[in-house]
Amino acid sequence: MEFSSLSKPIVESNISTEALQKYKEEISTLPKEDGWSPLIHLCLYKGFWFYPYFLEGAMYAQDHFQPQPSDIFLCSAMKTGCTWLKSLSFAIATRGQYDDSTSPLRTTVPHDCIPFLEYGEYSTAEGPRIPLVASHLPYTFLPKSIIDSGCKIVYLCRDPKDTFVSMWHFFRKLENNRPGEGDLVSIEEAFELFCKGLSSHGPYWEHVLGYWKASLERPDKILFLKYEDMTKDTEACVKKLAEFFDCPFSLEEERKGIVQAIIKFCSFENLSNLDVNKTGKQVKKDAFVENSAYFRKGKIGDWRNHLTAEMGARLDNIMKEKLSGSGLTF
Ligand code: A3P
């Protein structure tokens, strides 16, 4: 992949209101269940639960998105560490252009450096663009054009207990941004829903399994990573990513400490303390997300502070059963 002369993507949705109307109508006919918020239902579409907002963009992408064969997709279920993966990938891919002191990650939340496919933020940029696109969509939902074009995919997953706890805190934060509109369900109720597969882009195990199986079938095209491995051996993961992007670190770069510099710059400690991530906001339609919501603790095993050992064991057993025979474990 050629990473020279990249421009920052313009992060604006280009999905027109008219185009969305068609999908809104289709979504209104789907089976619904109460979700984690009393106000927004989860809709069941082809075996996965979605908030309508994400589904509209997903349907639009399926019909309209045309990738470049060199595009690389950073895929993940929600709250598995996508902000970190985006930061590392951006820093790796643009290291010829920027260093720590000039990186757009200093002043731009990682989600605006690498936009999401399903927000329709991909095709507004004129001229060269960063060939990295993110998505929370399940594998079977990725636009066919992505698979047909042979695009590479990185998939990041995480221990389901930490993912669940992270998700509950994230949605609670979003809910607090809409005062007077109702509260998020308790963590115990949300846990029951999660165990039934009812969560944004859930069932979580189906999301993970889809990419896992695809990575076994097409290992040259799909790099499967775990948050826990990224935490325990970040250097190995960063090198693996660079190789997968076809821009491995040279000996000279290693000698100069570029790998370590990227790891340090993209660490939770550093990114979460940047002004943009402490005080900035992302405005999405009528809602907003504080950038700080993407940085909570960044630890393995925080679930123990929020779930009982029994709850943890129950979710572990569900995962074990659902993943049995696949070769994948957490
Ligand atoms: P916690 O809520 O457990 O702290 P996503 O980026 O997919 O939304 O996932 C968010 C999770 O990744 C949060 O987990 C967040 O704190 C963690 N995270 C964000 N930036 C990180 C970083 N640079 N390093 C490690 N973890 C990070």
Coordinates of C-alpha atoms and ligand atoms in Angstrom, one line a residue:
M1 CA 0.0 0.0 0.0
E2 CA 1.2 3.5 -0.8
F3 CA 0.9 5.8 2.2
S4 CA 2.6 8.8 0.7
S5 CA 0.7 12.1 0.3
L6 CA -2.3 11.2 2.3
S7 CA -4.9 13.7 3.2
K8 CA -7.0 13.6 6.3
P9 CA -10.5 12.5 5.5
I10 CA -13.3 15.0 5.7
V11 CA -15.5 13.6 8.3
E12 CA -19.0 14.5 7.2
S13 CA -21.8 12.1 6.3
N14 CA -22.8 12.3 2.7
I15 CA -25.9 10.1 3.0
S16 CA -28.8 12.2 1.8
T17 CA -32.0 12.5 3.8
E18 CA -33.9 11.0 0.8
A19 CA -31.6 8.0 0.6
L20 CA -32.1 7.4 4.4
Q21 CA -35.8 7.6 4.1
K22 CA -36.0 4.3 2.1
Y23 CA -33.9 2.5 4.8
K24 CA -35.9 4.0 7.6
E25 CA -39.1 2.6 6.1
E26 CA -37.5 -0.9 5.7
I27 CA -36.2 -0.7 9.3
S28 CA -39.6 0.2 10.7
T29 CA -40.9 -3.2 9.5
L30 CA -38.2 -5.2 11.4
P31 CA -38.8 -7.2 14.6
K32 CA -38.0 -5.0 17.6
E33 CA -37.1 -5.6 21.3
D34 CA -36.6 -3.1 24.1
G35 CA -32.9 -2.3 24.2
W36 CA -30.8 -0.9 26.9
S37 CA -32.5 2.4 26.8
P38 CA -36.3 2.8 27.2
L39 CA -36.4 5.1 24.2
I40 CA -34.5 3.2 21.5
H41 CA -35.5 -0.2 20.3
L42 CA -33.0 -2.8 19.0
C43 CA -34.1 -4.1 15.6
L44 CA -33.3 -7.6 14.4
Y45 CA -31.9 -7.7 10.9
K46 CA -30.4 -10.9 9.4
G47 CA -29.6 -12.3 12.8
F48 CA -28.0 -9.3 14.4
W49 CA -29.4 -6.6 16.7
F50 CA -28.9 -3.0 15.7
Y51 CA -29.9 0.5 16.8
P52 CA -31.7 1.9 13.8
Y53 CA -29.2 4.7 13.5
F54 CA -26.4 2.3 12.8
L55 CA -28.5 0.2 10.5
E56 CA -29.5 3.0 8.1
G57 CA -25.8 3.7 7.3
A58 CA -25.1 0.0 7.1
M59 CA -27.8 -0.5 4.5
Y60 CA -26.7 2.5 2.6
A61 CA -23.1 1.2 2.5
Q62 CA -24.2 -2.2 1.3
D63 CA -25.9 -0.5 -1.7
H64 CA -23.4 2.2 -2.4
F65 CA -20.0 1.8 -1.0
Q66 CA -17.2 1.2 -3.5
P67 CA -13.8 0.5 -1.9
Q68 CA -10.4 0.9 -3.5
P69 CA -8.7 -2.6 -3.5
S70 CA -6.0 -1.1 -1.4
D71 CA -8.4 0.0 1.3
I72 CA -8.0 -1.7 4.7
F73 CA -10.9 -2.1 7.1
L74 CA -10.5 -1.9 10.8
C75 CA -13.5 -4.0 12.1
S76 CA -14.6 -4.6 15.6
A77 CA -17.7 -5.1 17.7
M78 CA -18.4 -2.0 19.9
K79 CA -16.1 -1.3 22.9
T80 CA -13.4 -3.8 22.1
G81 CA -10.7 -1.2 21.7
C82 CA -11.4 0.3 18.3
T83 CA -10.2 3.7 19.4
W84 CA -6.8 2.3 20.2
L85 CA -6.6 0.2 17.0
K86 CA -7.5 3.3 14.9
S87 CA -4.8 5.3 16.7
L88 CA -2.1 2.7 16.2
S89 CA -3.1 2.1 12.6
F90 CA -3.2 5.8 11.8
A91 CA 0.2 6.4 13.4
I92 CA 1.7 3.3 11.6
A93 CA 0.3 4.2 8.2
T94 CA 1.2 7.9 8.3
R95 CA 4.6 7.6 10.1
G96 CA 6.4 8.8 6.9
Q97 CA 4.5 12.1 7.1
Y98 CA 4.0 12.8 10.8
D99 CA 5.8 12.2 14.0
D100 CA 4.5 12.7 17.6
S101 CA 4.7 16.4 17.5
T102 CA 2.8 16.8 14.2
S103 CA 0.4 13.9 14.2
P104 CA -3.3 14.9 13.6
L105 CA -4.0 12.6 16.5
R106 CA -2.8 15.4 18.7
T107 CA -5.7 17.6 17.8
T108 CA -8.3 15.2 16.3
V109 CA -10.1 12.4 18.1
P110 CA -9.0 9.1 16.6
H111 CA -12.6 8.5 15.3
D112 CA -12.3 11.6 13.1
C113 CA -8.9 10.5 11.8
I114 CA -10.3 7.1 10.6
P115 CA -14.1 7.4 9.9
F116 CA -16.7 4.7 10.2
L117 CA -18.1 3.1 7.0
E118 CA -21.6 3.0 8.4
Y119 CA -21.7 6.7 9.1
G120 CA -21.3 7.4 5.4
E121 CA -18.2 9.5 6.1
Y122 CA -16.1 7.9 3.5
S123 CA -16.5 9.4 0.1
T124 CA -16.6 13.1 0.7
A125 CA -12.8 13.5 0.5
E126 CA -11.4 14.6 -2.9
G127 CA -8.1 13.3 -4.0
P128 CA -5.8 11.0 -2.1
R129 CA -7.3 9.7 1.2
I130 CA -6.1 7.5 4.0
P131 CA -6.9 4.0 2.9
L132 CA -8.2 3.0 6.3
V133 CA -11.9 2.7 7.1
A134 CA -13.5 1.4 10.3
S135 CA -16.6 -0.6 10.8
H136 CA -18.6 -2.2 13.6
L137 CA -20.6 -4.3 11.1
P138 CA -20.7 -8.1 11.4
Y139 CA -18.6 -9.8 8.7
T140 CA -21.7 -10.9 6.8
F141 CA -22.9 -7.3 6.7
L142 CA -19.9 -5.8 5.1
P143 CA -20.7 -4.5 1.6
K144 CA -20.0 -7.3 -0.9
S145 CA -17.8 -4.9 -2.8
I146 CA -15.3 -5.0 0.1
I147 CA -15.0 -8.8 -0.1
D148 CA -15.1 -8.9 -3.9
S149 CA -12.3 -6.3 -4.1
G150 CA -10.1 -8.5 -1.9
C151 CA -9.6 -5.7 0.6
K152 CA -7.7 -6.5 3.8
I153 CA -9.5 -6.5 7.1
V154 CA -8.1 -6.2 10.7
Y155 CA -10.6 -7.5 13.3
L156 CA -10.2 -6.7 17.0
C157 CA -12.1 -8.5 19.7
R158 CA -12.0 -8.5 23.5
D159 CA -13.0 -10.5 26.5
P160 CA -16.8 -10.4 26.5
K161 CA -17.0 -9.4 30.2
D162 CA -14.8 -6.4 29.8
T163 CA -16.5 -5.6 26.5
F164 CA -19.9 -5.7 28.2
V165 CA -18.9 -3.5 31.1
S166 CA -17.3 -1.0 28.8
M167 CA -20.4 -0.9 26.7
W168 CA -22.7 -0.3 29.6
H169 CA -20.6 2.6 30.9
F170 CA -20.4 4.1 27.4
F171 CA -24.2 4.0 26.8
R172 CA -24.8 5.3 30.2
K173 CA -22.6 8.3 29.4
L174 CA -24.5 8.9 26.1
E175 CA -27.8 8.6 27.9
N176 CA -26.7 11.2 30.4
N177 CA -26.1 13.6 27.5
R178 CA -29.8 13.6 26.9
P179 CA -31.3 14.7 30.2
G180 CA -34.9 14.0 30.9
E181 CA -35.2 11.3 28.3
G182 CA -35.0 8.3 30.5
D183 CA -32.3 6.2 32.0
L184 CA -30.3 3.3 30.8
V185 CA -31.3 0.0 32.2
S186 CA -29.3 -1.2 35.3
I187 CA -26.1 -3.1 34.7
E188 CA -27.8 -6.3 35.9
E189 CA -30.7 -5.8 33.4
A190 CA -28.2 -5.0 30.6
F191 CA -26.3 -8.1 31.5
E192 CA -29.3 -10.3 31.0
L193 CA -29.9 -8.7 27.6
F194 CA -26.3 -9.1 26.6
C195 CA -26.4 -12.8 27.6
K196 CA -29.4 -13.2 25.3
G197 CA -27.5 -11.6 22.5
L198 CA -29.4 -8.4 22.8
S199 CA -26.8 -5.7 22.4
S200 CA -25.7 -3.2 19.8
H201 CA -24.4 -5.3 16.9
G202 CA -25.0 -8.4 19.0
P203 CA -25.0 -11.3 19.7
Y204 CA -21.4 -10.5 20.6
W205 CA -20.3 -14.2 20.0
E206 CA -21.8 -14.2 16.5
H207 CA -19.9 -11.0 15.6
V208 CA -16.6 -12.5 16.8
L209 CA -17.3 -15.9 15.2
G210 CA -18.1 -14.4 11.8
Y211 CA -14.7 -12.7 11.6
W212 CA -12.9 -15.7 13.2
K213 CA -14.1 -18.1 10.6
A214 CA -13.4 -15.7 7.8
S215 CA -9.9 -15.2 9.1
L216 CA -9.3 -19.0 9.0
E217 CA -10.5 -19.1 5.5
R218 CA -8.6 -16.1 4.3
P219 CA -5.7 -15.6 6.6
D220 CA -3.8 -13.5 4.1
K221 CA -6.7 -11.0 4.0
I222 CA -8.0 -11.0 7.6
L223 CA -5.8 -10.3 10.6
F224 CA -7.6 -11.4 13.8
L225 CA -6.4 -9.6 17.0
K226 CA -7.4 -9.6 20.7
Y227 CA -7.3 -6.5 22.9
E228 CA -5.7 -8.6 25.6
D229 CA -2.8 -9.7 23.3
M230 CA -2.4 -6.0 22.2
T231 CA -2.1 -5.0 25.9
K232 CA 0.3 -7.8 26.8
D233 CA 2.6 -7.5 23.8
T234 CA 1.8 -4.2 22.0
E235 CA 5.2 -4.2 20.2
A236 CA 4.4 -7.6 18.5
C237 CA 1.0 -6.4 17.5
V238 CA 2.2 -3.1 16.1
K239 CA 4.8 -4.9 14.0
K240 CA 2.2 -7.4 12.8
L241 CA -0.1 -4.5 11.8
A242 CA 2.7 -2.7 9.9
E243 CA 3.5 -6.0 8.0
F244 CA -0.2 -6.6 7.3
F245 CA -0.4 -3.0 5.9
D246 CA 2.6 -3.8 3.7
C247 CA 4.7 -1.2 5.3
P248 CA 6.9 -3.2 7.8
F249 CA 9.3 -1.2 10.0
S250 CA 12.8 -1.1 8.6
L251 CA 15.8 -1.9 10.8
E252 CA 16.6 1.7 10.7
E253 CA 13.2 2.7 12.0
E254 CA 13.5 0.1 14.7
R255 CA 16.9 1.4 15.7
K256 CA 15.5 4.9 15.9
G257 CA 12.8 3.7 18.3
I258 CA 9.9 4.5 16.0
V259 CA 7.9 1.4 17.1
Q260 CA 8.3 2.4 20.8
A261 CA 7.4 6.0 20.0
I262 CA 4.2 5.0 18.3
I263 CA 3.2 2.7 21.2
K264 CA 3.9 5.4 23.7
F265 CA 2.0 8.1 21.7
C266 CA -1.0 5.8 21.3
S267 CA -1.0 4.6 24.9
F268 CA -4.2 5.2 27.0
E269 CA -2.2 7.4 29.3
N270 CA -1.0 9.7 26.5
L271 CA -4.1 9.9 24.3
S272 CA -6.6 10.2 27.2
N273 CA -4.6 13.2 28.5
L274 CA -4.6 15.2 25.2
D275 CA -6.8 18.2 25.3
V276 CA -8.9 17.1 22.3
N277 CA -9.7 13.9 24.0
K278 CA -10.3 15.5 27.4
T279 CA -12.6 18.3 26.4
G280 CA -13.6 17.8 22.7
K281 CA -17.0 16.5 21.4
Q282 CA -18.2 14.6 18.4
V283 CA -21.5 15.9 17.1
K284 CA -23.5 13.3 15.3
K285 CA -26.9 14.3 14.0
D286 CA -28.9 15.4 17.1
A287 CA -26.7 13.7 19.6
F288 CA -23.2 14.3 20.8
V289 CA -20.4 12.1 22.3
E290 CA -17.8 13.6 24.5
N291 CA -14.4 12.4 23.3
S292 CA -13.5 11.4 26.8
A293 CA -16.2 8.7 26.6
Y294 CA -13.9 6.7 24.4
F295 CA -11.3 6.6 27.2
R296 CA -12.5 5.1 30.4
K297 CA -9.9 2.9 32.1
G298 CA -8.3 0.8 29.3
K299 CA -7.6 -2.1 31.6
I300 CA -8.0 -5.9 31.4
G301 CA -10.3 -7.4 34.0
D302 CA -12.2 -4.3 35.1
W303 CA -15.4 -6.4 34.9
R304 CA -14.5 -7.7 38.4
N305 CA -15.4 -4.3 39.8
H306 CA -18.9 -4.4 38.3
L307 CA -20.0 -8.0 37.9
T308 CA -20.2 -10.8 40.4
A309 CA -18.0 -13.9 39.9
E310 CA -21.2 -15.8 39.1
M311 CA -22.1 -13.4 36.3
G312 CA -18.6 -13.6 34.9
A313 CA -18.7 -17.4 34.9
R314 CA -22.2 -17.4 33.3
L315 CA -21.0 -15.2 30.4
D316 CA -17.8 -17.3 30.1
N317 CA -19.9 -20.4 29.8
I318 CA -22.1 -18.9 27.2
M319 CA -19.1 -17.9 25.1
K320 CA -17.5 -21.4 25.6
E321 CA -20.7 -23.1 24.3
K322 CA -21.2 -20.7 21.4
L323 CA -17.5 -20.8 20.3
S324 CA -17.1 -24.6 20.9
G325 CA -15.4 -26.3 18.0
S326 CA -14.3 -23.1 16.5
G327 CA -10.8 -23.1 18.0
L328 CA -11.3 -19.7 19.4
T329 CA -11.2 -19.1 23.2
F330 CA -11.1 -16.1 25.5
Ligands
A3P1 P1 -12.8 0.5 29.0 O1 -14.2 1.0 29.0 O2 -12.8 -0.9 29.6 O3 -11.9 1.4 29.7 P2 -13.8 1.3 21.7 O4 -12.6 2.1 21.4 O5 -14.0 0.1 20.8 O6 -15.0 2.1 21.9 O7 -13.4 0.6 23.1 C1 -13.3 1.4 24.2 C2 -12.4 0.7 25.2 O8 -11.0 0.9 24.8 C3 -12.5 1.4 26.6 O9 -12.3 0.4 27.6 C4 -11.3 2.4 26.5 O10 -10.9 2.8 27.8 C5 -10.3 1.5 25.8 N1 -9.2 2.3 25.2 C6 -9.4 3.5 24.6 N2 -8.2 4.0 24.2 C7 -7.2 3.1 24.6 C8 -5.8 3.0 24.4 N3 -5.1 3.9 23.8 N4 -5.2 1.9 25.0 C9 -5.9 0.9 25.6 N5 -7.2 1.0 25.8 C10 -7.9 2.0 25.2

